[in-house]
């Protein structure tokens, strides 16, 4: 069964492309914005990668090192 997950604001094209290469997900434009479509397990991994990528970018902008 396939599920949909909204792509959060701030996710760069680079992060999105990386997720699409690593996991079996597709992007679809809806009237509410872009969504990822795929199996629950792949969407959960994609979500984790989005969070990791966004946190890295925030730390970069704040001048912090991990």
Coordinates of N, CA and C in Angstrom, one line a residue:
X1 N 0.8 -1.2 0.0 CA 0.0 0.0 0.0 C 0.9 1.2 0.0
X2 N 0.5 2.2 -0.8 CA 1.3 3.5 -0.9 C 0.6 4.6 -0.1
X3 N 1.4 5.4 0.5 CA 1.0 6.5 1.4 C 1.5 7.8 0.8
X4 N 1.0 8.9 1.3 CA 1.4 10.3 0.9 C 2.0 11.0 2.1
X5 N 3.0 11.8 1.9 CA 3.6 12.6 3.0 C 3.9 13.9 2.4
X6 N 3.5 15.0 3.0 CA 3.8 16.3 2.5 C 5.3 16.6 2.7
X7 N 5.8 17.3 1.8 CA 7.2 17.7 1.9 C 7.3 19.0 2.7
X8 N 8.0 19.0 3.8 CA 8.0 20.2 4.6 C 8.7 21.4 4.0
X9 N 8.3 22.6 4.3 CA 8.9 23.8 3.8 C 10.4 23.8 4.2
X10 N 11.2 24.3 3.3 CA 12.6 24.5 3.5 C 13.5 23.3 3.0
X11 N 12.8 22.3 2.6 CA 13.6 21.1 2.1 C 14.2 21.5 0.7
X12 N 15.5 21.5 0.6 CA 16.1 21.9 -0.7 C 16.0 20.8 -1.7
X13 N 16.2 21.2 -3.0 CA 16.1 20.3 -4.1 C 17.2 19.2 -4.0
X14 N 18.3 19.6 -3.4 CA 19.4 18.6 -3.2 C 19.0 17.5 -2.2
X15 N 18.4 17.9 -1.1 CA 17.9 16.9 -0.2 C 16.8 16.0 -0.8
X16 N 15.9 16.6 -1.5 CA 14.8 15.9 -2.1 C 15.4 14.9 -3.2
X17 N 16.3 15.4 -4.0 CA 16.9 14.5 -5.0 C 17.6 13.3 -4.3
X18 N 18.3 13.6 -3.2 CA 19.0 12.5 -2.5 C 18.0 11.5 -2.0
X19 N 16.9 11.9 -1.4 CA 15.9 11.0 -0.9 C 15.3 10.2 -2.0
X20 N 15.0 10.8 -3.2 CA 14.4 10.1 -4.3 C 15.4 9.0 -4.8
X21 N 16.7 9.3 -4.8 CA 17.7 8.3 -5.2 C 17.8 7.1 -4.2
X22 N 17.7 7.4 -2.9 CA 18.0 6.4 -1.9 C 16.8 5.5 -1.7
X23 N 15.6 6.1 -1.8 CA 14.4 5.3 -1.4 C 13.4 5.3 -2.6
X24 N 12.5 4.3 -2.5 CA 11.5 4.1 -3.6 C 10.3 5.0 -3.3
X25 N 10.5 6.3 -3.7 CA 9.4 7.3 -3.5 C 9.3 8.1 -4.8
X26 N 8.2 8.7 -5.0 CA 7.9 9.6 -6.1 C 7.4 10.9 -5.5
X27 N 7.5 11.9 -6.3 CA 7.0 13.2 -5.9 C 5.7 13.5 -6.8
X28 N 4.7 14.1 -6.2 CA 3.5 14.4 -6.9 C 3.1 15.8 -6.4
X29 N 2.7 16.7 -7.4 CA 2.2 18.0 -7.0 C 0.7 17.9 -6.7
X30 N 0.2 18.4 -5.6 CA -1.2 18.4 -5.3 C -1.6 19.9 -5.1
X31 N -2.9 20.1 -4.9 CA -3.3 21.5 -4.7 C -2.9 22.0 -3.4
X32 N -2.4 21.2 -2.5 CA -1.9 21.6 -1.2 C -0.4 21.6 -1.1
X33 N 0.3 21.4 -2.3 CA 1.7 21.4 -2.3 C 2.3 20.0 -2.7
X34 N 3.6 19.9 -2.8 CA 4.2 18.6 -3.2 C 4.1 17.6 -2.1
X35 N 4.0 16.3 -2.5 CA 4.0 15.2 -1.6 C 4.9 14.1 -2.1
X36 N 5.4 13.3 -1.2 CA 6.1 12.1 -1.5 C 5.1 11.0 -1.5
X37 N 5.2 10.0 -2.4 CA 4.4 8.9 -2.4 C 5.2 7.6 -2.3
X38 N 4.9 6.7 -1.4 CA 5.7 5.5 -1.3 C 5.2 4.7 -0.1
X39 N 5.9 3.6 0.1 CA 5.6 2.7 1.3 C 5.9 3.4 2.6
X40 N 5.2 3.1 3.6 CA 5.4 3.7 4.9 C 6.8 3.7 5.4
X41 N 7.5 2.6 5.2 CA 8.9 2.5 5.7 C 9.8 3.5 5.0
X42 N 9.6 3.6 3.6 CA 10.4 4.5 2.9 C 10.1 6.0 3.2
X43 N 8.9 6.3 3.5 CA 8.5 7.6 3.9 C 9.1 8.0 5.2
X44 N 9.1 7.0 6.2 CA 9.7 7.3 7.5 C 11.2 7.6 7.4
X45 N 11.9 6.8 6.5 CA 13.3 7.1 6.3 C 13.5 8.4 5.6
X46 N 12.7 8.8 4.7 CA 12.7 10.1 4.0 C 12.5 11.2 5.0
X47 N 11.6 11.0 5.9 CA 11.3 12.0 6.9 C 12.5 12.3 7.8
X48 N 13.2 11.2 8.2 CA 14.4 11.3 9.0 C 15.5 12.0 8.2
X49 N 15.6 11.7 6.9 CA 16.6 12.4 6.1 C 16.3 13.9 6.0
X50 N 15.0 14.2 5.8 CA 14.6 15.7 5.8 C 15.0 16.4 7.0
X51 N 14.7 15.8 8.2 CA 15.0 16.4 9.5 C 16.5 16.6 9.6
X52 N 17.3 15.5 9.3 CA 18.7 15.6 9.4 C 19.3 16.7 8.5
X53 N 18.8 16.8 7.3 CA 19.3 17.8 6.3 C 18.9 19.2 6.8
X54 N 17.7 19.4 7.3 CA 17.3 20.7 7.7 C 18.0 21.1 9.0
X55 N 18.3 20.2 9.9 CA 19.1 20.5 11.1 C 20.5 20.9 10.7
X56 N 21.1 20.2 9.8 CA 22.4 20.6 9.3 C 22.5 22.0 8.7
X57 N 21.5 22.3 7.9 CA 21.4 23.6 7.3 C 21.2 24.7 8.4
X58 N 20.3 24.5 9.4 CA 20.1 25.4 10.5 C 21.4 25.7 11.2
X59 N 22.1 24.6 11.5 CA 23.4 24.7 12.3 C 24.4 25.5 11.4
X60 N 24.4 25.2 10.1 CA 25.3 26.0 9.2 C 25.0 27.5 9.3
X61 N 23.8 27.8 9.2 CA 23.4 29.2 9.2 C 23.7 29.9 10.6
X62 N 23.6 29.1 11.6 CA 23.8 29.7 13.0 C 25.3 29.7 13.3
X63 N 26.1 29.0 12.4 CA 27.6 29.0 12.6 C 28.0 28.0 13.6
X64 N 27.2 26.9 13.9 CA 27.5 25.9 14.8 C 28.1 24.7 14.1
X65 N 28.9 24.0 14.8 CA 29.5 22.7 14.3 C 28.9 21.6 15.1
X66 N 28.7 20.5 14.4 CA 28.2 19.3 15.1 C 29.3 18.5 15.7

